[in-house]
Short mmCIF file of C-alpha atoms in Angstrom, two decimals:
data_model
loop_
_atom_site.label_atom_id
_atom_site.label_comp_id
_atom_site.label_asym_id
_atom_site.label_seq_id
_atom_site.Cartn_x
_atom_site.Cartn_y
_atom_site.Cartn_z
CA MET A 804 -63.39 26.54 -46.17
CA ILE A 805 -65.02 27.81 -48.86
CA ARG A 806 -63.19 27.50 -52.08
CA PRO A 807 -64.61 29.71 -54.80
CA PRO A 808 -64.42 29.42 -58.24
CA ALA A 809 -61.44 29.80 -60.41
CA LEU A 810 -61.34 33.26 -61.25
CA VAL A 811 -61.65 33.12 -64.95
CA THR A 812 -65.02 31.45 -63.89
CA THR A 813 -65.91 34.01 -61.48
CA ALA A 814 -64.96 36.79 -63.97
CA LEU A 815 -67.13 35.33 -66.89
CA LEU A 816 -70.04 35.29 -64.18
CA ALA A 817 -69.55 38.27 -63.07
CA ALA A 818 -69.69 39.72 -66.86
CA GLY A 819 -73.43 37.91 -67.09
CA LEU A 820 -74.76 39.66 -64.29
CA LEU A 821 -73.47 42.83 -65.37
CA THR A 822 -74.88 42.60 -68.02
CA ALA A 823 -78.32 42.08 -66.29
CA GLY A 824 -77.31 45.45 -64.11
CA LEU A 825 -76.53 43.49 -60.99
CA LEU A 826 -73.14 44.62 -60.48
CA VAL A 827 -71.49 47.92 -59.11
CA PRO A 828 -67.63 47.90 -60.79
CA ALA A 829 -64.87 49.55 -58.90
CA ALA A 830 -63.64 50.38 -62.61
CA ALA A 831 -65.59 51.98 -64.72
CA PRO A 832 -67.02 50.31 -68.62
CA PRO A 833 -67.93 52.85 -71.42
CA ALA A 834 -69.53 55.95 -70.29
CA ALA A 835 -72.63 54.43 -72.86
CA ALA A 836 -73.52 51.70 -69.94
CA ALA A 837 -73.76 54.30 -67.14
CA THR A 838 -77.84 54.76 -67.23
CA ALA A 839 -77.91 51.43 -66.21
CA THR A 840 -77.01 51.84 -62.42
CA THR A 841 -76.68 54.32 -59.93
CA ALA A 842 -72.82 54.09 -59.22
CA TRP A 843 -72.39 56.43 -62.32
CA GLN A 844 -71.74 59.72 -60.59
CA ASN A 845 -69.77 62.62 -62.16
CA GLY A 846 -67.95 60.80 -64.66
CA GLY A 847 -66.89 57.74 -63.17
CA PHE A 848 -68.03 54.80 -60.95
CA HIS A 849 -68.00 54.98 -57.23
CA VAL A 850 -68.21 52.18 -55.16
CA ASP A 851 -67.55 52.06 -51.22
CA THR A 852 -64.83 49.48 -51.40
CA PRO A 853 -64.29 49.03 -47.29
CA ASN A 854 -67.86 48.02 -46.83
CA VAL A 855 -68.00 46.48 -50.16
CA ILE A 856 -65.39 43.98 -49.14
CA ARG A 857 -66.39 43.53 -45.18
CA ARG A 858 -69.91 42.16 -46.80
CA SER A 859 -68.00 39.31 -46.80
CA ASN A 860 -66.61 39.24 -43.56
CA ILE A 861 -66.26 35.91 -41.74
CA VAL A 862 -68.32 36.01 -38.50
CA LEU A 863 -67.93 33.31 -36.09
CA GLY A 864 -71.16 32.51 -33.93
CA SER A 865 -69.84 30.79 -31.55
CA PRO A 866 -65.63 29.60 -30.51
CA ASN A 867 -64.21 27.93 -33.85
CA THR A 868 -62.79 25.06 -31.63
CA ALA A 869 -62.00 22.57 -34.45
CA ALA A 870 -59.06 22.73 -36.60
CA ALA A 871 -61.20 21.88 -39.50
CA GLN A 872 -62.77 25.34 -38.53
CA SER A 873 -59.64 27.63 -38.70
CA LEU A 874 -59.67 30.86 -39.78
CA PRO A 875 -56.82 31.97 -42.75
CA LEU A 876 -54.31 34.57 -42.14
CA GLY A 877 -51.23 35.30 -45.03
CA ASN A 878 -49.06 37.72 -46.25
CA GLY A 879 -48.39 35.45 -49.43
CA SER A 880 -45.59 33.55 -48.02
CA LEU A 881 -46.04 33.26 -44.48
CA GLY A 882 -49.51 32.20 -43.38
CA ALA A 883 -51.68 30.98 -40.23
CA ALA A 884 -54.26 28.46 -39.82
CA ALA A 885 -56.25 29.69 -36.34
CA TRP A 886 -58.44 28.29 -34.02
CA ALA A 887 -59.57 28.29 -30.76
CA ALA A 888 -58.66 25.05 -29.32
CA GLY A 889 -56.99 25.35 -25.70
CA GLY A 890 -57.78 28.76 -25.64
CA PHE A 891 -56.02 30.48 -28.97
CA THR A 892 -53.97 27.84 -31.65
CA ALA A 893 -52.64 28.56 -34.66
CA GLN A 894 -50.08 26.89 -37.15
CA LEU A 895 -47.84 28.48 -39.25
CA ASN A 896 -47.54 27.37 -42.73
CA ARG A 897 -45.20 28.71 -45.43
CA ALA A 898 -45.05 28.10 -49.03
CA ASP A 899 -41.30 27.44 -49.16
CA THR A 900 -40.87 24.79 -46.85
CA LEU A 901 -40.61 22.42 -49.93
CA PRO A 902 -40.86 19.62 -50.77
CA GLY A 903 -43.45 18.54 -48.41
CA ARG A 904 -44.11 22.09 -47.43
CA LYS A 905 -43.77 21.45 -43.65
CA SER A 906 -45.24 23.46 -40.99
CA PRO A 907 -42.71 26.21 -39.17
CA GLY A 908 -44.60 25.35 -36.06
CA GLN A 909 -47.65 25.58 -33.52
CA VAL A 910 -48.55 28.09 -31.34
CA GLN A 911 -50.94 28.09 -28.17
CA ILE A 912 -52.05 30.23 -25.89
CA PRO A 913 -53.96 28.47 -22.92
CA GLY A 914 -54.55 31.86 -21.20
CA LEU A 915 -57.15 32.55 -23.98
CA SER A 916 -59.66 29.82 -22.60
CA ALA A 917 -61.17 32.89 -20.57
CA LEU A 918 -62.44 34.55 -23.99
CA THR A 919 -62.82 31.86 -26.16
CA ASN A 920 -65.11 29.76 -23.68
CA ALA A 921 -67.20 33.39 -22.53
CA SER A 922 -70.62 33.34 -22.76
CA ASP A 923 -70.42 36.63 -24.71
CA PHE A 924 -67.86 35.52 -26.72
CA LYS A 925 -67.88 36.94 -30.54
CA GLY A 926 -65.68 36.91 -33.34
CA SER A 927 -65.05 37.55 -37.31
CA LEU A 928 -62.42 37.84 -39.80
CA ASP A 929 -62.08 41.21 -41.62
CA VAL A 930 -61.31 40.62 -45.31
CA TYR A 931 -60.55 44.08 -45.79
CA THR A 932 -57.26 44.28 -43.13
CA SER A 933 -56.83 40.40 -43.00
CA VAL A 934 -57.55 41.00 -39.18
CA LEU A 935 -58.95 38.40 -36.46
CA THR A 936 -61.35 39.87 -33.68
CA GLU A 937 -62.45 37.86 -30.91
CA SER A 938 -64.15 39.17 -27.68
CA GLY A 939 -65.49 37.44 -24.80
CA GLY A 940 -65.17 37.87 -20.86
CA GLY A 941 -64.02 41.56 -21.24
CA MET A 942 -60.83 40.62 -23.04
CA ILE A 943 -59.97 41.29 -26.76
CA LEU A 944 -57.99 39.85 -28.92
CA LYS A 945 -56.46 41.22 -32.57
CA SER A 946 -54.33 39.09 -34.83
CA TRP A 947 -52.98 39.27 -37.94
CA VAL A 948 -50.14 38.30 -40.11
CA SER A 949 -47.91 41.50 -41.37
CA ALA A 950 -48.49 41.95 -45.05
CA THR A 951 -44.80 43.42 -44.69
CA LYS A 952 -42.61 40.84 -42.82
CA ASP A 953 -43.16 37.01 -41.92
CA GLU A 954 -44.59 37.94 -38.58
CA LEU A 955 -48.06 36.68 -37.17
CA ILE A 956 -49.03 38.89 -34.26
CA VAL A 957 -51.24 38.33 -31.40
CA ASP A 958 -52.33 41.38 -29.01
CA VAL A 959 -54.59 40.97 -26.13
CA THR A 960 -56.70 43.71 -23.75
CA GLY A 961 -58.33 43.36 -20.61
CA ALA A 962 -56.34 40.39 -19.08
CA ASP A 963 -55.98 39.80 -15.24
CA PRO A 964 -52.70 41.38 -15.49
CA GLY A 965 -51.59 39.60 -12.01
CA ALA A 966 -51.96 36.41 -13.71
CA GLN A 967 -48.91 34.62 -15.25
CA GLN A 968 -49.40 33.39 -19.04
CA THR A 969 -47.59 30.90 -21.24
CA VAL A 970 -47.34 30.30 -24.38
CA THR A 971 -45.84 27.07 -26.19
CA LEU A 972 -44.53 27.15 -30.10
CA SER A 973 -44.14 22.77 -31.00
CA LEU A 974 -43.42 21.04 -33.64
CA TRP A 975 -44.60 16.87 -33.36
CA SER A 976 -42.95 13.45 -33.66
CA GLY A 977 -40.97 13.33 -36.66
CA ARG A 978 -39.52 16.32 -36.67
CA GLY A 979 -36.21 17.26 -35.67
CA PRO A 980 -35.49 20.75 -35.04
CA GLN A 981 -33.38 22.50 -32.84
CA ALA A 982 -34.42 23.82 -29.71
CA ALA A 983 -33.08 27.01 -28.27
CA VAL A 984 -33.54 30.40 -26.27
CA SER A 985 -31.82 33.62 -26.75
CA GLY A 986 -32.75 35.95 -24.46
CA THR A 987 -36.63 36.28 -24.69
CA VAL A 988 -36.73 34.56 -27.78
CA GLY A 989 -37.56 30.48 -28.10
CA THR A 990 -36.40 28.93 -31.37
CA LEU A 991 -37.57 25.93 -33.75
CA ALA A 992 -34.86 25.64 -36.24
CA GLU A 993 -34.74 22.87 -38.94
CA THR A 994 -33.28 21.91 -42.37
CA TRP A 995 -33.56 19.10 -44.10
CA VAL A 996 -32.23 18.15 -48.37
CA ASP A 997 -34.58 17.46 -51.01
CA ASN A 998 -33.27 13.80 -51.92
CA GLN A 999 -35.76 11.25 -51.03
CA GLU A 1000 -38.37 11.62 -54.18
CA ALA A 1001 -38.17 11.29 -58.13
CA GLY A 1002 -37.38 14.26 -59.41
CA SER A 1003 -35.33 15.56 -55.89
CA SER A 1004 -33.97 18.65 -56.76
CA GLY A 1005 -30.99 18.09 -54.06
CA ARG A 1006 -31.49 21.60 -52.24
CA THR A 1007 -31.32 22.30 -48.59
CA PHE A 1008 -34.78 23.56 -47.20
CA GLY A 1009 -35.82 24.31 -43.82
CA SER A 1010 -38.21 26.24 -41.37
CA LEU A 1011 -37.67 28.81 -38.64
CA ALA A 1012 -40.27 29.90 -35.84
CA ALA A 1013 -39.34 32.50 -33.49
CA LEU A 1014 -41.41 32.97 -30.31
CA SER A 1015 -41.67 35.82 -27.63
CA ALA A 1016 -43.86 38.29 -26.26
CA GLY A 1017 -44.89 41.64 -24.55
CA GLY A 1018 -45.46 42.05 -20.96
CA ARG A 1019 -43.71 42.51 -18.10
CA ASN A 1020 -41.25 39.62 -16.80
CA VAL A 1021 -40.88 37.72 -20.10
CA THR A 1022 -38.36 34.50 -20.27
CA ALA A 1023 -38.22 31.88 -22.74
CA SER A 1024 -37.02 28.45 -21.93
CA VAL A 1025 -36.54 24.99 -23.96
CA VAL A 1026 -39.28 22.40 -22.66
CA ASN A 1027 -37.77 19.43 -25.05
CA SER A 1028 -36.37 18.99 -28.42
CA THR A 1029 -39.75 19.89 -30.40
CA GLN A 1030 -41.06 22.68 -28.16
CA VAL A 1031 -40.11 26.16 -26.83
CA LYS A 1032 -42.05 27.97 -23.96
CA VAL A 1033 -42.59 31.84 -22.98
CA THR A 1034 -43.60 33.20 -20.02
CA PHE A 1035 -45.08 36.20 -19.21
CA THR A 1036 -47.17 38.56 -17.10
CA PRO A 1037 -49.48 41.18 -18.80
CA ASN A 1038 -48.73 44.74 -18.85
CA ALA A 1039 -50.41 46.55 -15.54
CA ASP A 1040 -53.18 47.47 -17.81
CA GLY A 1041 -54.10 44.02 -18.72
CA SER A 1042 -52.69 44.11 -22.21
CA TYR A 1043 -49.70 42.00 -23.99
CA ARG A 1044 -48.75 40.91 -27.20
CA VAL A 1045 -47.48 37.13 -28.30
CA ILE A 1046 -45.24 37.69 -31.72
CA LEU A 1047 -44.04 34.95 -33.63
CA GLY A 1048 -41.65 35.18 -36.98
CA ALA A 1049 -41.16 32.32 -39.37
CA PRO A 1050 -38.81 33.78 -41.88
CA THR A 1051 -37.84 31.64 -45.44
CA TRP A 1052 -34.72 29.58 -43.59
CA THR A 1053 -32.46 27.22 -45.14
CA GLY A 1054 -29.85 27.45 -42.35
CA GLY A 1055 -27.99 29.79 -40.35
CA ASN A 1056 -27.80 31.64 -37.35
CA ALA A 1057 -31.31 30.90 -35.57
CA ALA A 1058 -30.83 33.62 -32.85
CA THR A 1059 -29.72 35.90 -35.22
CA THR A 1060 -32.50 35.98 -37.80
CA ALA A 1061 -35.00 36.04 -35.08
CA ALA A 1062 -33.71 38.98 -33.78
CA ASN A 1063 -33.00 41.01 -36.84
CA LEU A 1064 -36.99 39.92 -37.94
CA LEU A 1065 -38.63 40.47 -34.68
CA GLY A 1066 -36.79 43.56 -33.70
CA SER A 1067 -38.55 45.77 -31.59
CA ASP A 1068 -42.28 44.76 -32.59
CA ALA A 1069 -43.16 42.80 -29.49
CA THR A 1070 -43.32 46.13 -27.64
CA ALA A 1071 -44.02 48.45 -30.85
CA ALA A 1072 -47.40 50.37 -30.44
CA GLU A 1073 -50.17 48.53 -32.03
CA SER A 1074 -50.93 51.39 -34.45
CA SER A 1075 -47.52 51.63 -36.08
CA LEU A 1076 -48.13 47.44 -36.72
CA LEU A 1077 -51.52 48.30 -37.53
CA SER A 1078 -50.60 50.92 -40.24
CA SER A 1079 -48.64 49.14 -42.56
CA GLN A 1080 -51.03 46.50 -42.51
CA LYS A 1081 -54.18 48.57 -43.18
CA SER A 1082 -52.29 50.37 -46.01
CA TRP A 1083 -50.99 47.12 -47.68
CA TRP A 1084 -54.66 45.85 -47.94
CA SER A 1085 -56.57 49.12 -48.48
CA GLY A 1086 -54.09 49.24 -51.17
CA PHE A 1087 -54.69 45.47 -52.43
CA TRP A 1088 -58.83 46.26 -52.47
CA ALA A 1089 -58.52 49.71 -54.22
CA ASN A 1090 -56.86 47.87 -57.42
CA SER A 1091 -59.17 44.43 -57.09
CA GLY A 1092 -61.66 45.66 -59.48
CA VAL A 1093 -64.42 45.50 -56.30
CA LEU A 1094 -67.76 44.29 -57.38
CA GLU A 1095 -71.26 44.86 -55.13
CA ALA A 1096 -73.80 42.48 -56.38
CA THR A 1097 -77.60 42.06 -55.09
CA SER A 1098 -80.54 39.84 -56.20
CA ALA A 1099 -83.92 39.13 -54.84
CA ASP A 1100 -83.12 35.96 -53.84
CA GLY A 1101 -79.62 36.49 -52.40
CA THR A 1102 -77.99 34.62 -55.00
CA ALA A 1103 -75.71 37.54 -56.16
CA GLN A 1104 -74.80 38.69 -52.76
CA TYR A 1105 -73.75 34.88 -52.32
CA MET A 1106 -71.12 34.89 -55.66
CA GLU A 1107 -69.97 38.58 -54.62
CA THR A 1108 -68.61 36.96 -51.57
CA LEU A 1109 -67.17 33.99 -53.00
CA ARG A 1110 -65.27 36.41 -55.51
CA THR A 1111 -64.35 38.51 -52.80
CA LEU A 1112 -62.96 35.42 -50.38
CA TYR A 1113 -61.49 33.98 -53.75
CA LEU A 1114 -59.55 37.42 -54.25
CA TYR A 1115 -58.61 37.48 -50.48
CA MET A 1116 -56.93 33.74 -50.55
CA GLU A 1117 -54.91 34.89 -53.56
CA ALA A 1118 -53.78 38.17 -51.67
CA ALA A 1119 -52.77 35.51 -48.68
CA SER A 1120 -51.39 33.03 -49.78
CA MET A 1121 -49.79 33.98 -53.64
CA ARG A 1122 -47.33 36.47 -53.32
CA GLY A 1123 -44.21 34.61 -52.51
CA THR A 1124 -41.41 33.39 -54.69
CA VAL A 1125 -43.11 29.81 -55.55
CA PRO A 1126 -46.88 29.61 -55.47
CA GLY A 1127 -48.39 29.17 -52.57
CA SER A 1128 -51.79 27.21 -52.88
CA GLN A 1129 -53.58 26.51 -49.47
CA ALA A 1130 -50.09 25.62 -47.84
CA GLY A 1131 -49.33 29.39 -47.09
CA VAL A 1132 -52.44 30.25 -45.40
CA GLY A 1133 -54.49 27.08 -43.83
CA GLY A 1134 -52.05 24.18 -44.94
CA ASP A 1135 -52.82 21.32 -43.04
CA PRO A 1136 -53.05 21.85 -39.27
CA GLY A 1137 -52.44 19.62 -37.13
CA SER A 1138 -49.37 16.86 -37.73
CA GLY A 1139 -48.68 19.44 -40.68
CA ALA A 1140 -47.59 16.47 -42.92
CA ASN A 1141 -49.41 16.60 -46.09
CA ALA A 1142 -48.55 13.24 -47.97
CA ALA A 1143 -46.74 14.14 -51.34
CA CYS A 1144 -48.48 13.56 -54.43
CA SER A 1145 -46.00 10.68 -55.73
CA GLN A 1146 -45.87 6.80 -55.02
CA PRO A 1147 -43.20 7.28 -51.55
CA GLY A 1148 -46.40 9.51 -50.13
CA SER A 1149 -48.65 6.42 -50.12
CA PRO A 1150 -50.60 5.02 -48.95
CA ASN A 1151 -53.12 8.07 -49.68
CA TRP A 1152 -55.83 8.77 -52.25
CA ASN A 1153 -53.41 11.23 -54.43
CA ALA A 1154 -50.24 9.29 -54.00
CA LEU A 1155 -50.28 8.13 -57.38
CA ASN A 1156 -50.52 11.34 -59.40
CA ILE A 1157 -49.09 10.50 -62.99
CA THR A 1158 -47.48 14.47 -62.16
CA SER A 1159 -48.39 17.32 -60.12
CA GLY A 1160 -47.16 19.59 -62.97
CA ALA A 1161 -51.18 20.50 -63.97
CA GLU A 1162 -51.99 21.54 -59.97
CA ILE A 1163 -48.73 23.81 -59.43
CA SER A 1164 -49.57 25.28 -63.20
CA LEU A 1165 -52.79 26.36 -61.79
CA PHE A 1166 -50.70 27.77 -58.90
CA ILE A 1167 -48.54 29.49 -61.10
CA TRP A 1168 -51.22 31.25 -63.22
CA GLN A 1169 -53.50 32.07 -60.48
CA GLN A 1170 -50.55 33.63 -58.83
CA TYR A 1171 -49.80 35.61 -62.00
CA LEU A 1172 -53.41 36.78 -61.96
CA ALA A 1173 -53.58 38.36 -59.10
CA THR A 1174 -50.50 39.94 -59.02
CA GLY A 1175 -49.96 40.71 -62.65
CA ASP A 1176 -46.42 39.91 -62.13
CA ILE A 1177 -45.06 39.43 -65.41
CA ASN A 1178 -41.50 38.42 -64.88
CA PHE A 1179 -43.09 35.59 -62.20
CA LEU A 1180 -44.62 34.22 -65.58
CA ARG A 1181 -41.91 34.44 -67.31
CA THR A 1182 -39.63 32.64 -64.97
CA TYR A 1183 -42.08 29.74 -64.92
CA TYR A 1184 -43.23 29.85 -67.60
CA PRO A 1185 -41.16 26.61 -68.74
CA LEU A 1186 -42.69 24.27 -66.48
CA LEU A 1187 -46.11 25.35 -67.78
CA LYS A 1188 -45.07 24.35 -71.17
CA SER A 1189 -43.41 21.60 -70.19
CA SER A 1190 -46.40 19.76 -67.89
CA ALA A 1191 -48.99 20.61 -70.72
CA THR A 1192 -46.20 18.91 -73.24
CA PHE A 1193 -46.01 16.08 -70.80
CA LEU A 1194 -49.72 15.89 -70.70
CA LEU A 1195 -50.55 15.89 -74.21
CA ASN A 1196 -48.25 13.38 -74.83
CA TYR A 1197 -49.34 10.88 -72.37
CA GLN A 1198 -53.20 11.07 -73.03
CA LYS A 1199 -54.35 9.01 -76.36
CA VAL A 1200 -57.62 10.15 -78.17
CA GLY A 1201 -60.02 7.80 -77.01
CA SER A 1202 -63.20 6.25 -79.50
CA ASP A 1203 -65.19 9.36 -77.95
CA GLY A 1204 -62.27 11.79 -79.39
CA LYS A 1205 -61.61 13.21 -76.23
CA LEU A 1206 -58.03 12.73 -74.65
CA HIS A 1207 -57.52 10.03 -71.86
CA ALA A 1208 -55.37 8.98 -69.13
CA VAL A 1209 -54.36 5.28 -69.27
CA ALA A 1210 -53.33 2.49 -67.33
CA ASN A 1211 -53.63 4.66 -63.93
CA ALA A 1212 -55.56 4.16 -60.54
CA HIS A 1213 -56.86 7.42 -60.64
CA ALA A 1214 -60.33 6.59 -60.22
CA ASN A 1215 -59.77 5.23 -56.39
CA GLY A 1216 -55.84 6.03 -55.91
CA GLN A 1217 -55.79 1.72 -54.61
CA TYR A 1218 -52.59 -0.77 -55.73
CA VAL A 1219 -53.60 -3.11 -58.30
CA THR A 1220 -53.77 -6.55 -56.50
CA ALA A 1221 -53.87 -10.31 -57.33
CA ASP A 1222 -56.52 -10.96 -55.41
CA ASN A 1223 -57.48 -13.96 -53.04
CA ALA A 1224 -53.14 -15.06 -53.30
CA GLY A 1225 -54.29 -14.67 -57.58
CA ALA A 1226 -57.23 -16.81 -57.47
CA ALA A 1227 -59.35 -14.21 -58.72
CA PRO A 1228 -59.21 -11.36 -61.39
CA LEU A 1229 -56.80 -8.41 -60.51
CA ILE A 1230 -58.82 -5.45 -59.01
CA ALA A 1231 -57.32 -2.00 -57.88
CA LYS A 1232 -58.70 -2.07 -54.42
CA VAL A 1233 -55.32 -2.16 -51.70
CA ASP A 1234 -54.06 1.03 -49.70
CA ALA A 1235 -50.77 -0.18 -49.11
CA VAL A 1236 -47.97 -2.67 -51.25
CA GLY A 1237 -47.91 -6.13 -49.68
CA THR A 1238 -47.18 -9.54 -52.02
CA TRP A 1239 -50.12 -9.98 -53.37
CA GLU A 1240 -49.58 -6.94 -54.98
CA GLN A 1241 -46.23 -7.21 -56.05
CA PHE A 1242 -45.44 -8.48 -59.57
CA GLN A 1243 -41.87 -9.42 -61.41
CA LEU A 1244 -41.69 -7.28 -65.07
CA VAL A 1245 -40.31 -9.73 -67.62
CA ARG A 1246 -38.82 -8.90 -71.08
CA ASN A 1247 -39.76 -11.27 -73.64
CA GLY A 1248 -37.17 -11.31 -76.83
CA ASP A 1249 -39.78 -9.79 -79.37
CA GLY A 1250 -39.55 -6.52 -77.01
CA SER A 1251 -42.84 -7.00 -75.37
CA VAL A 1252 -43.25 -7.48 -71.56
CA SER A 1253 -45.10 -10.34 -69.06
CA LEU A 1254 -45.86 -9.69 -65.47
CA ARG A 1255 -45.73 -12.49 -62.96
CA ALA A 1256 -47.43 -12.34 -59.71
CA ARG A 1257 -44.98 -12.62 -56.95
CA VAL A 1258 -47.98 -14.18 -54.49
CA ASN A 1259 -48.28 -17.65 -56.90
CA ASN A 1260 -45.36 -17.33 -59.46
CA GLN A 1261 -47.97 -17.53 -61.94
CA TYR A 1262 -48.00 -15.17 -65.43
CA VAL A 1263 -51.15 -12.41 -65.57
CA THR A 1264 -52.93 -13.56 -68.74
CA ALA A 1265 -55.99 -11.25 -70.37
CA GLU A 1266 -58.09 -14.14 -70.36
CA ASN A 1267 -60.24 -15.61 -73.38
CA GLY A 1268 -57.83 -13.49 -75.57
CA GLY A 1269 -58.88 -10.00 -73.53
CA ALA A 1270 -62.43 -10.71 -73.58
CA ALA A 1271 -61.97 -11.67 -69.77
CA ALA A 1272 -60.64 -9.74 -66.63
CA LEU A 1273 -56.87 -10.12 -66.24
CA ILE A 1274 -55.64 -12.73 -63.51
CA ALA A 1275 -52.70 -14.20 -62.36
CA ASN A 1276 -53.09 -17.70 -63.02
CA ARG A 1277 -50.78 -19.02 -65.87
CA ALA A 1278 -47.31 -21.05 -65.48
CA ALA A 1279 -46.09 -19.93 -69.14
CA ILE A 1280 -45.76 -16.86 -71.46
CA GLY A 1281 -48.30 -16.97 -74.65
CA GLN A 1282 -49.89 -14.69 -76.48
CA TRP A 1283 -52.46 -13.83 -73.94
CA GLU A 1284 -49.46 -13.32 -71.35
CA GLU A 1285 -47.63 -10.46 -73.68
CA PHE A 1286 -48.35 -6.76 -73.32
CA ASP A 1287 -46.15 -3.66 -74.80
CA LEU A 1288 -44.89 -1.36 -72.23
CA ILE A 1289 -45.97 1.85 -73.27
CA GLN A 1290 -43.84 4.77 -71.45
CA SER A 1291 -44.35 8.43 -71.69
#
């Protein structure tokens, strides 16, 4: 997946290209600049917005069978990562299944293997409407996450009307949902309390996914504690629809919530469902300052595509009550377990972050830039301010005059070890905590502290008055074994 530059960077780049006469903006600058472009007509700028946006469509030359090749669909709160494994697979992701942003579930439609394995397969994501279209073997698939409600829709035509189809909705080991069926709808519902990590809120969060289908002889069943299945036969004309709902969930009646969300959408006309989809996205692009860029070497077109995809991802992942980040769209296809950026999430490369405040603050600011929602910004401004204040207080000015975050292993995210059972210098190179990585904090009478390695019961010393590497090889505490404990 391309990760475009930040909007501010893109805007500065766009300004530079505009100066060079390479960009055609949808919003009109002063009339004095009109002679530099052919887009100025009848006193205003005009851009063919749908087709300019579609210059950045994502085209599949072959089936995207790997999860890392998934395509992003989303409405700002609910997202889906869609790829062609096992026919068609999509992982649902929400921005508000905190703190771990757990997936509501993963859906698979094995009958679509006839499409994705066909020699004439082709596909594309229309970023103007956020609709994924695939075709092959005489079948056509259209899939989208509704812009106006938390649903993933998969419409299929050209299927064998006599061939029974199955669809599964699954979670994985370690998850504990309640799997249930009500009529033709299967659900996986789970709640949990945020009480495991430092700074936990104590709030209840959860996930709910509901699966149904539009076709003939639709039935739903519970396969096991983490999977439900819907079975059906396509309509007589070879068409069918798979529909999944995944709303905000903190507990309640799963069957009633699912029924109210899905309504009659399993059998509604495709045109009525797509009407609101196209309306929302066309309105978004009409107010996004569309840019068309051209250069002989293709660089301008490439930068235009980066900007367009950036705006698409903002709309697809950041319209909910909390910043979405990638978790609202792509998430972590597979197990869905995105390790937390804190010590309980160890071992992983970012598990010892001093704070996630800077990253979350960036997501908040990006969401504000994408939506212009000043009330959202007011609500979360205290978090932005406190994150910046904390980092400014934590960092120290170095000899180069720049701020530095010290006393952490962010260079590699590893634990400090008394290597070779304490016979070698301390070094941050270990993925998990064992005896060599455990130290006792000893508070001295003068206010300083010392560290005693558990592996050999020796004190850590700043060897040679601090001129050599730290090593745990002293039986008693002297000046070289005393350290100041700095807490921010």
